[in-house]
Amino acid sequence: MMRPRGFPARAAAAIAWVALLATGCAHSPPGTTGAHRPGERSGPFADSVTAALWRLDETGGQRVADAGPFRLEGSAGIDTRTDFGRIRGARVFSRSIDSFVFVPFNPVLESARGLTVEAWIYLNAYGQYEDTPIAVRWTERGDEQSWMFSVLGLNTLPPFAALAGPGYHQAFIQQGQRGQLMFVFQPEEAGPPRAFLSSVAIPLEKWTHVAATFDGGLVRFYIDGLLDSQFATVGAIRSTKAALLMGNYFDPRWLSDFGGDLRVAPGYDANPYYAFEGLIDELRISNVARAEFESARWR
């Protein structure tokens, strides 16, 4: 748009912003960066210890690209959509059984050296039941339980809950409070799963960088790049052939692409007990325990 000579740049910017509001493009959560601009921070790197990095920058559709070295492409459920994120685009998840991103099993997701799971998240609401997963490699089959990274929910039980949940994660939440991060892993040696909780709760309607790491001796939580808490626990995470699921928890064997879109097939319990409500951006899995998070250095 041309402007007269001497027309203040600030006024021009204000007019442009009003035009953006009129188009409905300014409804993203505060703190988003929108389209990439010169000099803008580009988020986490796909370095030599990155197993996968889903930037979630797609502008539509169900394909979810991996910027990591192994190109572990995922597929989004029909009840997700794309929007502005913390760094360029993000995936919006809703309270639906068909709100998820599914990534098939690949051996590069296994690591004997350690694990880091990190992402930017923007919570619109806490889940009604035990937790809402950010990312999991876990099902109710004993041979498909590796690890789980979640946000604790309200844990509403009857008679206060209209519908009783399945209680799959009830044993893990112990005395936890809503909004705390939870990391669970199944040890390689015989024994029950081990569950750990952050000390700080994740707020609603605010972009927050979250990470959980394990190096074979310590589980650590990081929030906005700072160490939140750590727990001593010796062992290794069990190797399984579990797929990876973002933003939900259900048995992925019920997924079907009949009709062209990936969704949970009829016959499965369609109640979204564990559906994440909000946005997830820049989800990276690394095969070491990181202690620094480059994209969390700026706010």
mmCIF file of N, CA and C in Angstrom, residues 25-160:
data_model
loop_
_atom_site.group_PDB
_atom_site.id
_atom_site.type_symbol
_atom_site.label_atom_id
_atom_site.label_comp_id
_atom_site.label_asym_id
_atom_site.label_seq_id
_atom_site.Cartn_x
_atom_site.Cartn_y
_atom_site.Cartn_z
ATOM 1 N N CYS A 25 -7.029 -12.412 11.133
ATOM 2 C CA CYS A 25 -5.730 -13.069 11.216
ATOM 3 C C CYS A 25 -4.981 -12.705 12.480
ATOM 4 N N ALA A 26 -5.583 -11.898 13.354
ATOM 5 C CA ALA A 26 -4.880 -11.461 14.552
ATOM 6 C C ALA A 26 -5.441 -12.115 15.799
ATOM 7 N N HIS A 27 -6.049 -13.289 15.654
ATOM 8 C CA HIS A 27 -6.679 -13.960 16.783
ATOM 9 C C HIS A 27 -5.764 -14.986 17.432
ATOM 10 N N SER A 28 -4.490 -14.985 17.114
ATOM 11 C CA SER A 28 -3.568 -15.964 17.665
ATOM 12 C C SER A 28 -3.239 -15.630 19.110
ATOM 13 N N PRO A 29 -2.756 -16.608 19.895
ATOM 14 C CA PRO A 29 -2.359 -16.341 21.263
ATOM 15 C C PRO A 29 -1.282 -15.269 21.314
ATOM 16 N N PRO A 30 -1.245 -14.455 22.376
ATOM 17 C CA PRO A 30 -0.215 -13.431 22.485
ATOM 18 C C PRO A 30 1.170 -14.046 22.536
ATOM 19 N N GLY A 31 2.145 -13.346 21.983
ATOM 20 C CA GLY A 31 3.516 -13.839 21.988
ATOM 21 C C GLY A 31 3.857 -14.650 20.776
ATOM 22 N N THR A 32 2.925 -14.803 19.824
ATOM 23 C CA THR A 32 3.234 -15.555 18.625
ATOM 24 C C THR A 32 4.076 -14.713 17.694
ATOM 25 N N THR A 33 4.803 -15.392 16.815
ATOM 26 C CA THR A 33 5.673 -14.682 15.894
ATOM 27 C C THR A 33 5.126 -14.641 14.489
ATOM 28 N N GLY A 34 4.123 -15.481 14.186
ATOM 29 C CA GLY A 34 3.552 -15.485 12.851
ATOM 30 C C GLY A 34 4.556 -15.920 11.813
ATOM 31 N N ALA A 35 4.518 -15.304 10.637
ATOM 32 C CA ALA A 35 5.410 -15.687 9.549
ATOM 33 C C ALA A 35 6.852 -15.338 9.887
ATOM 34 N N HIS A 36 7.768 -16.075 9.312
ATOM 35 C CA HIS A 36 9.185 -15.857 9.563
ATOM 36 C C HIS A 36 9.629 -14.529 8.968
ATOM 37 N N ARG A 37 10.386 -13.764 9.741
ATOM 38 C CA ARG A 37 10.916 -12.495 9.285
ATOM 39 C C ARG A 37 12.425 -12.506 9.425
ATOM 40 N N PRO A 38 13.152 -11.734 8.615
ATOM 41 C CA PRO A 38 14.609 -11.691 8.710
ATOM 42 C C PRO A 38 15.050 -11.322 10.124
ATOM 43 N N GLY A 39 16.018 -12.087 10.642
ATOM 44 C CA GLY A 39 16.540 -11.834 11.972
ATOM 45 C C GLY A 39 15.756 -12.483 13.089
ATOM 46 N N GLU A 40 14.627 -13.110 12.794
ATOM 47 C CA GLU A 40 13.810 -13.745 13.812
ATOM 48 C C GLU A 40 14.453 -15.055 14.258
ATOM 49 N N ARG A 41 14.335 -15.358 15.546
ATOM 50 C CA ARG A 41 14.840 -16.626 16.042
ATOM 51 C C ARG A 41 14.104 -17.775 15.366
ATOM 52 N N SER A 42 14.834 -18.843 15.061
ATOM 53 C CA SER A 42 14.261 -19.915 14.252
ATOM 54 C C SER A 42 13.919 -21.159 15.047
ATOM 55 N N GLY A 43 13.962 -21.090 16.382
ATOM 56 C CA GLY A 43 13.566 -22.240 17.166
ATOM 57 C C GLY A 43 14.709 -23.216 17.376
ATOM 58 N N PRO A 44 14.415 -24.395 17.918
ATOM 59 C CA PRO A 44 15.462 -25.380 18.200
ATOM 60 C C PRO A 44 16.106 -25.898 16.925
ATOM 61 N N PHE A 45 17.328 -26.401 17.067
ATOM 62 C CA PHE A 45 18.073 -26.902 15.922
ATOM 63 C C PHE A 45 17.922 -28.414 15.797
ATOM 64 N N ALA A 46 18.021 -28.894 14.575
ATOM 65 C CA ALA A 46 18.096 -30.334 14.325
ATOM 66 C C ALA A 46 19.582 -30.692 14.279
ATOM 67 N N ASP A 47 20.174 -30.901 15.442
ATOM 68 C CA ASP A 47 21.607 -31.152 15.519
ATOM 69 C C ASP A 47 21.888 -32.648 15.500
ATOM 70 N N SER A 48 23.125 -33.011 15.815
ATOM 71 C CA SER A 48 23.556 -34.408 15.662
ATOM 72 C C SER A 48 22.903 -35.353 16.656
ATOM 73 N N VAL A 49 22.310 -34.834 17.734
ATOM 74 C CA VAL A 49 21.659 -35.707 18.719
ATOM 75 C C VAL A 49 20.138 -35.597 18.648
ATOM 76 N N THR A 50 19.629 -34.963 17.599
ATOM 77 C CA THR A 50 18.182 -34.849 17.402
ATOM 78 C C THR A 50 17.655 -36.104 16.727
ATOM 79 N N ALA A 51 16.677 -36.746 17.356
ATOM 80 C CA ALA A 51 16.013 -37.889 16.724
ATOM 81 C C ALA A 51 14.897 -37.411 15.801
ATOM 82 N N ALA A 52 14.171 -36.358 16.220
ATOM 83 C CA ALA A 52 13.079 -35.820 15.401
ATOM 84 C C ALA A 52 12.776 -34.408 15.870
ATOM 85 N N LEU A 53 12.323 -33.578 14.940
ATOM 86 C CA LEU A 53 11.941 -32.200 15.249
ATOM 87 C C LEU A 53 10.741 -31.832 14.384
ATOM 88 N N TRP A 54 9.577 -31.801 14.997
ATOM 89 C CA TRP A 54 8.366 -31.428 14.291
ATOM 90 C C TRP A 54 8.103 -29.946 14.577
ATOM 91 N N ARG A 55 8.361 -29.103 13.580
ATOM 92 C CA ARG A 55 8.177 -27.662 13.775
ATOM 93 C C ARG A 55 6.703 -27.282 13.757
ATOM 94 N N LEU A 56 5.867 -28.126 13.165
ATOM 95 C CA LEU A 56 4.416 -27.911 13.127
ATOM 96 C C LEU A 56 4.075 -26.591 12.445
ATOM 97 N N ASP A 57 4.825 -26.288 11.387
ATOM 98 C CA ASP A 57 4.664 -25.036 10.651
ATOM 99 C C ASP A 57 3.746 -25.161 9.435
ATOM 100 N N GLU A 58 3.130 -26.311 9.246
ATOM 101 C CA GLU A 58 2.274 -26.493 8.079
ATOM 102 C C GLU A 58 1.142 -25.457 8.078
ATOM 103 N N THR A 59 0.708 -25.081 6.906
ATOM 104 C CA THR A 59 -0.379 -24.106 6.777
ATOM 105 C C THR A 59 -1.736 -24.766 6.569
ATOM 106 N N GLY A 60 -1.784 -26.075 6.643
ATOM 107 C CA GLY A 60 -3.040 -26.798 6.491
ATOM 108 C C GLY A 60 -2.768 -28.250 6.184
ATOM 109 N N GLY A 61 -3.830 -29.032 6.108
ATOM 110 C CA GLY A 61 -3.696 -30.439 5.767
ATOM 111 C C GLY A 61 -3.313 -31.294 6.956
ATOM 112 N N GLN A 62 -3.150 -32.582 6.673
ATOM 113 C CA GLN A 62 -2.857 -33.550 7.742
ATOM 114 C C GLN A 62 -1.390 -33.995 7.783
ATOM 115 N N ARG A 63 -0.600 -33.639 6.802
ATOM 116 C CA ARG A 63 0.811 -34.015 6.819
ATOM 117 C C ARG A 63 1.569 -33.174 7.845
ATOM 118 N N VAL A 64 2.419 -33.830 8.656
ATOM 119 C CA VAL A 64 3.242 -33.151 9.652
ATOM 120 C C VAL A 64 4.698 -33.525 9.386
ATOM 121 N N ALA A 65 5.476 -32.569 8.914
ATOM 122 C CA ALA A 65 6.848 -32.824 8.484
ATOM 123 C C ALA A 65 7.809 -32.846 9.666
ATOM 124 N N ASP A 66 8.879 -33.606 9.502
ATOM 125 C CA ASP A 66 9.948 -33.701 10.485
ATOM 126 C C ASP A 66 11.184 -33.004 9.917
ATOM 127 N N ALA A 67 11.688 -31.984 10.631
ATOM 128 C CA ALA A 67 12.886 -31.267 10.202
ATOM 129 C C ALA A 67 14.158 -31.939 10.674
ATOM 130 N N GLY A 68 14.044 -33.067 11.378
ATOM 131 C CA GLY A 68 15.207 -33.789 11.854
ATOM 132 C C GLY A 68 15.855 -34.600 10.748
ATOM 133 N N PRO A 69 16.965 -35.265 11.072
ATOM 134 C CA PRO A 69 17.743 -35.967 10.039
ATOM 135 C C PRO A 69 17.070 -37.211 9.490
ATOM 136 N N PHE A 70 16.078 -37.765 10.190
ATOM 137 C CA PHE A 70 15.494 -39.044 9.776
ATOM 138 C C PHE A 70 14.123 -38.909 9.127
ATOM 139 N N ARG A 71 13.594 -37.679 9.075
ATOM 140 C CA ARG A 71 12.338 -37.393 8.375
ATOM 141 C C ARG A 71 11.200 -38.315 8.828
ATOM 142 N N LEU A 72 10.910 -38.286 10.106
ATOM 143 C CA LEU A 72 9.832 -39.101 10.668
ATOM 144 C C LEU A 72 8.507 -38.363 10.505
ATOM 145 N N GLU A 73 7.952 -38.434 9.333
ATOM 146 C CA GLU A 73 6.739 -37.694 9.010
ATOM 147 C C GLU A 73 5.548 -38.237 9.779
ATOM 148 N N GLY A 74 4.695 -37.324 10.250
ATOM 149 C CA GLY A 74 3.502 -37.710 10.977
ATOM 150 C C GLY A 74 2.241 -37.350 10.231
ATOM 151 N N SER A 75 1.107 -37.798 10.770
ATOM 152 C CA SER A 75 -0.203 -37.495 10.214
ATOM 153 C C SER A 75 -1.081 -36.940 11.316
ATOM 154 N N ALA A 76 -1.763 -35.829 11.030
ATOM 155 C CA ALA A 76 -2.625 -35.186 12.018
ATOM 156 C C ALA A 76 -4.053 -35.669 11.871
ATOM 157 N N GLY A 77 -4.745 -35.769 12.990
ATOM 158 C CA GLY A 77 -6.156 -36.120 12.972
ATOM 159 C C GLY A 77 -7.000 -34.992 12.407
ATOM 160 N N ILE A 78 -8.214 -35.330 12.002
ATOM 161 C CA ILE A 78 -9.062 -34.364 11.296
ATOM 162 C C ILE A 78 -9.549 -33.232 12.197
ATOM 163 N N ASP A 79 -9.456 -33.391 13.515
ATOM 164 C CA ASP A 79 -9.918 -32.340 14.415
ATOM 165 C C ASP A 79 -8.777 -31.511 14.980
ATOM 166 N N THR A 80 -7.663 -31.467 14.264
ATOM 167 C CA THR A 80 -6.632 -30.474 14.551
ATOM 168 C C THR A 80 -6.652 -29.461 13.409
ATOM 169 N N ARG A 81 -6.010 -28.327 13.649
ATOM 170 C CA ARG A 81 -5.859 -27.334 12.595
ATOM 171 C C ARG A 81 -4.541 -26.602 12.811
ATOM 172 N N THR A 82 -4.206 -25.732 11.884
ATOM 173 C CA THR A 82 -2.970 -24.982 11.978
ATOM 174 C C THR A 82 -3.265 -23.521 12.276
ATOM 175 N N ASP A 83 -2.312 -22.866 12.937
ATOM 176 C CA ASP A 83 -2.466 -21.458 13.283
ATOM 177 C C ASP A 83 -1.080 -20.891 13.570
ATOM 178 N N PHE A 84 -1.010 -19.585 13.848
ATOM 179 C CA PHE A 84 0.245 -18.994 14.276
ATOM 180 C C PHE A 84 0.699 -19.664 15.566
ATOM 181 N N GLY A 85 2.021 -19.841 15.727
ATOM 182 C CA GLY A 85 2.555 -20.482 16.907
ATOM 183 C C GLY A 85 3.529 -19.594 17.648
ATOM 184 N N ARG A 86 4.240 -20.186 18.557
ATOM 185 C CA ARG A 86 5.274 -19.428 19.286
ATOM 186 C C ARG A 86 6.389 -19.034 18.339
ATOM 187 N N ILE A 87 6.721 -19.936 17.421
ATOM 188 C CA ILE A 87 7.727 -19.658 16.390
ATOM 189 C C ILE A 87 7.104 -20.050 15.064
ATOM 190 N N ARG A 88 6.678 -19.093 14.278
ATOM 191 C CA ARG A 88 5.945 -19.326 13.038
ATOM 192 C C ARG A 88 4.662 -20.115 13.330
ATOM 193 N N GLY A 89 4.438 -21.276 12.663
ATOM 194 C CA GLY A 89 3.179 -21.977 12.829
ATOM 195 C C GLY A 89 3.167 -22.930 14.011
ATOM 196 N N ALA A 90 1.964 -23.436 14.326
ATOM 197 C CA ALA A 90 1.782 -24.434 15.382
ATOM 198 C C ALA A 90 0.559 -25.264 15.044
ATOM 199 N N ARG A 91 0.398 -26.375 15.729
ATOM 200 C CA ARG A 91 -0.772 -27.232 15.554
ATOM 201 C C ARG A 91 -1.717 -26.995 16.722
ATOM 202 N N VAL A 92 -3.002 -26.768 16.399
ATOM 203 C CA VAL A 92 -4.026 -26.531 17.405
ATOM 204 C C VAL A 92 -4.761 -27.844 17.673
ATOM 205 N N PHE A 93 -4.809 -28.239 18.935
ATOM 206 C CA PHE A 93 -5.467 -29.475 19.350
ATOM 207 C C PHE A 93 -6.756 -29.133 20.099
ATOM 208 N N SER A 94 -7.776 -29.963 19.917
ATOM 209 C CA SER A 94 -9.086 -29.703 20.512
ATOM 210 C C SER A 94 -9.528 -30.915 21.332
ATOM 211 N N ARG A 95 -10.624 -30.745 22.031
ATOM 212 C CA ARG A 95 -11.142 -31.832 22.871
ATOM 213 C C ARG A 95 -11.957 -32.786 22.010
ATOM 214 N N SER A 96 -11.224 -33.655 21.320
ATOM 215 C CA SER A 96 -11.837 -34.614 20.399
ATOM 216 C C SER A 96 -10.932 -35.840 20.325
ATOM 217 N N ILE A 97 -11.510 -37.002 20.138
ATOM 218 C CA ILE A 97 -10.706 -38.211 19.966
ATOM 219 C C ILE A 97 -9.907 -38.152 18.672
ATOM 220 N N ASP A 98 -10.363 -37.358 17.696
ATOM 221 C CA ASP A 98 -9.669 -37.233 16.416
ATOM 222 C C ASP A 98 -8.738 -36.019 16.377
ATOM 223 N N SER A 99 -8.314 -35.562 17.537
ATOM 224 C CA SER A 99 -7.336 -34.476 17.647
ATOM 225 C C SER A 99 -6.023 -35.082 18.139
ATOM 226 N N PHE A 100 -5.058 -35.220 17.244
ATOM 227 C CA PHE A 100 -3.797 -35.886 17.561
ATOM 228 C C PHE A 100 -2.840 -35.704 16.392
ATOM 229 N N VAL A 101 -1.573 -36.038 16.631
ATOM 230 C CA VAL A 101 -0.604 -36.276 15.559
ATOM 231 C C VAL A 101 -0.006 -37.652 15.803
ATOM 232 N N PHE A 102 -0.016 -38.475 14.775
ATOM 233 C CA PHE A 102 0.464 -39.848 14.869
ATOM 234 C C PHE A 102 1.743 -39.992 14.050
ATOM 235 N N VAL A 103 2.778 -40.563 14.672
ATOM 236 C CA VAL A 103 4.048 -40.842 13.992
ATOM 237 C C VAL A 103 4.339 -42.326 14.157
ATOM 238 N N PRO A 104 4.423 -43.094 13.072
ATOM 239 C CA PRO A 104 4.688 -44.534 13.199
ATOM 240 C C PRO A 104 6.013 -44.810 13.901
ATOM 241 N N PHE A 105 6.112 -45.995 14.469
ATOM 242 C CA PHE A 105 7.348 -46.388 15.140
ATOM 243 C C PHE A 105 8.531 -46.352 14.186
ATOM 244 N N ASN A 106 9.644 -45.886 14.694
ATOM 245 C CA ASN A 106 10.920 -45.932 13.988
ATOM 246 C C ASN A 106 12.007 -46.195 15.019
ATOM 247 N N PRO A 107 12.967 -47.068 14.724
ATOM 248 C CA PRO A 107 14.008 -47.401 15.709
ATOM 249 C C PRO A 107 14.821 -46.207 16.186
ATOM 250 N N VAL A 108 14.870 -45.115 15.425
ATOM 251 C CA VAL A 108 15.679 -43.967 15.861
ATOM 252 C C VAL A 108 15.065 -43.287 17.084
ATOM 253 N N LEU A 109 13.799 -43.601 17.402
ATOM 254 C CA LEU A 109 13.201 -43.057 18.610
ATOM 255 C C LEU A 109 13.713 -43.747 19.871
ATOM 256 N N GLU A 110 14.409 -44.857 19.698
ATOM 257 C CA GLU A 110 14.998 -45.572 20.839
ATOM 258 C C GLU A 110 16.408 -45.046 21.081
ATOM 259 N N SER A 111 16.800 -44.920 22.344
ATOM 260 C CA SER A 111 18.147 -44.450 22.654
ATOM 261 C C SER A 111 18.600 -45.011 23.984
ATOM 262 N N ALA A 112 19.761 -45.608 23.985
ATOM 263 C CA ALA A 112 20.334 -46.126 25.230
ATOM 264 C C ALA A 112 21.085 -45.039 25.993
ATOM 265 N N ARG A 113 21.373 -43.903 25.337
ATOM 266 C CA ARG A 113 22.191 -42.858 25.962
ATOM 267 C C ARG A 113 21.378 -41.871 26.785
ATOM 268 N N GLY A 114 20.123 -41.726 26.487
ATOM 269 C CA GLY A 114 19.316 -40.764 27.217
ATOM 270 C C GLY A 114 18.160 -40.285 26.370
ATOM 271 N N LEU A 115 17.395 -39.340 26.925
ATOM 272 C CA LEU A 115 16.200 -38.855 26.239
ATOM 273 C C LEU A 115 15.914 -37.423 26.669
ATOM 274 N N THR A 116 15.514 -36.607 25.702
ATOM 275 C CA THR A 116 14.930 -35.294 25.980
ATOM 276 C C THR A 116 13.680 -35.142 25.132
ATOM 277 N N VAL A 117 12.586 -34.757 25.765
ATOM 278 C CA VAL A 117 11.350 -34.406 25.069
ATOM 279 C C VAL A 117 11.057 -32.959 25.426
ATOM 280 N N GLU A 118 10.922 -32.095 24.417
ATOM 281 C CA GLU A 118 10.691 -30.682 24.683
ATOM 282 C C GLU A 118 9.711 -30.114 23.664
ATOM 283 N N ALA A 119 9.048 -29.020 24.047
ATOM 284 C CA ALA A 119 8.094 -28.356 23.146
ATOM 285 C C ALA A 119 7.705 -27.016 23.744
ATOM 286 N N TRP A 120 7.199 -26.147 22.877
ATOM 287 C CA TRP A 120 6.449 -24.982 23.326
ATOM 288 C C TRP A 120 4.980 -25.386 23.389
ATOM 289 N N ILE A 121 4.296 -25.051 24.488
ATOM 290 C CA ILE A 121 2.881 -25.376 24.600
ATOM 291 C C ILE A 121 2.093 -24.136 25.049
ATOM 292 N N TYR A 122 0.842 -24.100 24.616
ATOM 293 C CA TYR A 122 -0.096 -23.041 25.012
ATOM 294 C C TYR A 122 -1.392 -23.735 25.394
ATOM 295 N N LEU A 123 -1.668 -23.804 26.693
ATOM 296 C CA LEU A 123 -2.831 -24.522 27.199
ATOM 297 C C LEU A 123 -4.054 -23.620 27.214
ATOM 298 N N ASN A 124 -5.112 -24.056 26.569
ATOM 299 C CA ASN A 124 -6.388 -23.351 26.674
ATOM 300 C C ASN A 124 -7.189 -23.806 27.891
ATOM 301 N N ALA A 125 -6.989 -25.063 28.315
ATOM 302 C CA ALA A 125 -7.718 -25.605 29.459
ATOM 303 C C ALA A 125 -6.971 -26.824 29.974
ATOM 304 N N TYR A 126 -7.133 -27.108 31.255
ATOM 305 C CA TYR A 126 -6.621 -28.353 31.811
ATOM 306 C C TYR A 126 -7.603 -29.478 31.487
ATOM 307 N N GLY A 127 -7.096 -30.666 31.313
ATOM 308 C CA GLY A 127 -7.957 -31.793 31.008
ATOM 309 C C GLY A 127 -8.890 -32.132 32.161
ATOM 310 N N GLN A 128 -10.017 -32.740 31.841
ATOM 311 C CA GLN A 128 -10.993 -33.085 32.875
ATOM 312 C C GLN A 128 -10.543 -34.284 33.699
ATOM 313 N N TYR A 129 -9.730 -35.150 33.107
ATOM 314 C CA TYR A 129 -9.335 -36.379 33.785
ATOM 315 C C TYR A 129 -7.871 -36.306 34.258
ATOM 316 N N GLU A 130 -7.142 -37.418 34.302
ATOM 317 C CA GLU A 130 -5.853 -37.427 34.989
ATOM 318 C C GLU A 130 -4.806 -36.504 34.349
ATOM 319 N N ASP A 131 -4.714 -36.529 33.013
ATOM 320 C CA ASP A 131 -3.664 -35.763 32.353
ATOM 321 C C ASP A 131 -4.002 -35.606 30.882
ATOM 322 N N THR A 132 -3.270 -34.720 30.223
ATOM 323 C CA THR A 132 -3.373 -34.553 28.779
ATOM 324 C C THR A 132 -1.963 -34.622 28.206
ATOM 325 N N PRO A 133 -1.668 -35.615 27.403
ATOM 326 C CA PRO A 133 -0.317 -35.813 26.900
ATOM 327 C C PRO A 133 0.131 -34.743 25.909
ATOM 328 N N ILE A 134 1.396 -34.369 26.041
ATOM 329 C CA ILE A 134 2.076 -33.592 25.015
ATOM 330 C C ILE A 134 2.607 -34.561 23.957
ATOM 331 N N ALA A 135 3.311 -35.584 24.415
ATOM 332 C CA ALA A 135 3.804 -36.641 23.530
ATOM 333 C C ALA A 135 3.955 -37.919 24.339
ATOM 334 N N VAL A 136 3.595 -39.054 23.723
ATOM 335 C CA VAL A 136 3.697 -40.342 24.412
ATOM 336 C C VAL A 136 4.138 -41.423 23.442
ATOM 337 N N ARG A 137 4.868 -42.379 23.983
ATOM 338 C CA ARG A 137 5.102 -43.660 23.316
ATOM 339 C C ARG A 137 4.642 -44.719 24.320
ATOM 340 N N TRP A 138 3.350 -44.903 24.390
ATOM 341 C CA TRP A 138 2.767 -45.706 25.464
ATOM 342 C C TRP A 138 1.354 -46.105 25.069
ATOM 343 N N THR A 139 1.008 -47.367 25.267
ATOM 344 C CA THR A 139 -0.365 -47.836 25.146
ATOM 345 C C THR A 139 -0.656 -48.747 26.331
ATOM 346 N N GLU A 140 -1.864 -49.274 26.392
ATOM 347 C CA GLU A 140 -2.214 -50.186 27.482
ATOM 348 C C GLU A 140 -1.662 -51.591 27.272
ATOM 349 N N ARG A 141 -1.045 -51.844 26.130
ATOM 350 C CA ARG A 141 -0.355 -53.124 25.920
ATOM 351 C C ARG A 141 0.983 -53.093 26.657
ATOM 352 N N GLY A 142 1.290 -54.138 27.400
ATOM 353 C CA GLY A 142 2.511 -54.165 28.192
ATOM 354 C C GLY A 142 3.782 -54.075 27.372
ATOM 355 N N ASP A 143 3.739 -54.530 26.109
ATOM 356 C CA ASP A 143 4.935 -54.493 25.281
ATOM 357 C C ASP A 143 5.030 -53.200 24.469
ATOM 358 N N GLU A 144 4.155 -52.224 24.761
ATOM 359 C CA GLU A 144 4.180 -50.938 24.069
ATOM 360 C C GLU A 144 4.178 -49.794 25.074
ATOM 361 N N GLN A 145 4.940 -49.951 26.137
ATOM 362 C CA GLN A 145 5.030 -48.912 27.157
ATOM 363 C C GLN A 145 6.485 -48.480 27.287
ATOM 364 N N SER A 146 6.749 -47.262 26.832
ATOM 365 C CA SER A 146 8.102 -46.722 26.835
ATOM 366 C C SER A 146 8.171 -45.474 27.718
ATOM 367 N N TRP A 147 7.586 -44.343 27.264
ATOM 368 C CA TRP A 147 7.571 -43.125 28.078
ATOM 369 C C TRP A 147 6.356 -42.269 27.736
ATOM 370 N N MET A 148 6.060 -41.327 28.641
ATOM 371 C CA MET A 148 4.903 -40.451 28.506
ATOM 372 C C MET A 148 5.242 -39.084 29.097
ATOM 373 N N PHE A 149 4.910 -37.996 28.378
ATOM 374 C CA PHE A 149 5.161 -36.627 28.831
ATOM 375 C C PHE A 149 3.834 -35.879 28.758
ATOM 376 N N SER A 150 3.299 -35.471 29.918
ATOM 377 C CA SER A 150 1.930 -34.959 29.997
ATOM 378 C C SER A 150 1.833 -33.735 30.900
ATOM 379 N N VAL A 151 0.647 -33.127 30.866
ATOM 380 C CA VAL A 151 0.260 -32.085 31.819
ATOM 381 C C VAL A 151 -0.896 -32.627 32.648
ATOM 382 N N LEU A 152 -0.774 -32.544 33.976
ATOM 383 C CA LEU A 152 -1.841 -33.065 34.828
ATOM 384 C C LEU A 152 -3.125 -32.260 34.655
ATOM 385 N N GLY A 153 -4.251 -32.993 34.699
ATOM 386 C CA GLY A 153 -5.559 -32.380 34.551
ATOM 387 C C GLY A 153 -6.259 -32.213 35.885
ATOM 388 N N LEU A 154 -7.593 -32.080 35.812
ATOM 389 C CA LEU A 154 -8.394 -31.819 37.006
ATOM 390 C C LEU A 154 -8.685 -33.092 37.792
ATOM 391 N N ASN A 155 -8.517 -34.245 37.172
ATOM 392 C CA ASN A 155 -8.795 -35.541 37.796
ATOM 393 C C ASN A 155 -10.194 -35.573 38.406
ATOM 394 N N THR A 156 -11.168 -35.161 37.612
ATOM 395 C CA THR A 156 -12.552 -35.122 38.077
ATOM 396 C C THR A 156 -13.138 -36.528 38.097
ATOM 397 N N LEU A 157 -13.731 -36.884 39.200
ATOM 398 C CA LEU A 157 -14.308 -38.219 39.372
ATOM 399 C C LEU A 157 -15.808 -38.101 39.649
ATOM 400 N N PRO A 158 -16.576 -39.155 39.343
ATOM 401 C CA PRO A 158 -17.994 -39.144 39.696
ATOM 402 C C PRO A 158 -18.153 -38.969 41.214
ATOM 403 N N PRO A 159 -19.148 -38.259 41.674
ATOM 404 C CA PRO A 159 -20.304 -37.739 40.923
ATOM 405 C C PRO A 159 -20.061 -36.382 40.266
ATOM 406 N N PHE A 160 -18.855 -35.810 40.415
ATOM 407 C CA PHE A 160 -18.597 -34.483 39.848
ATOM 408 C C PHE A 160 -18.333 -34.556 38.348
#
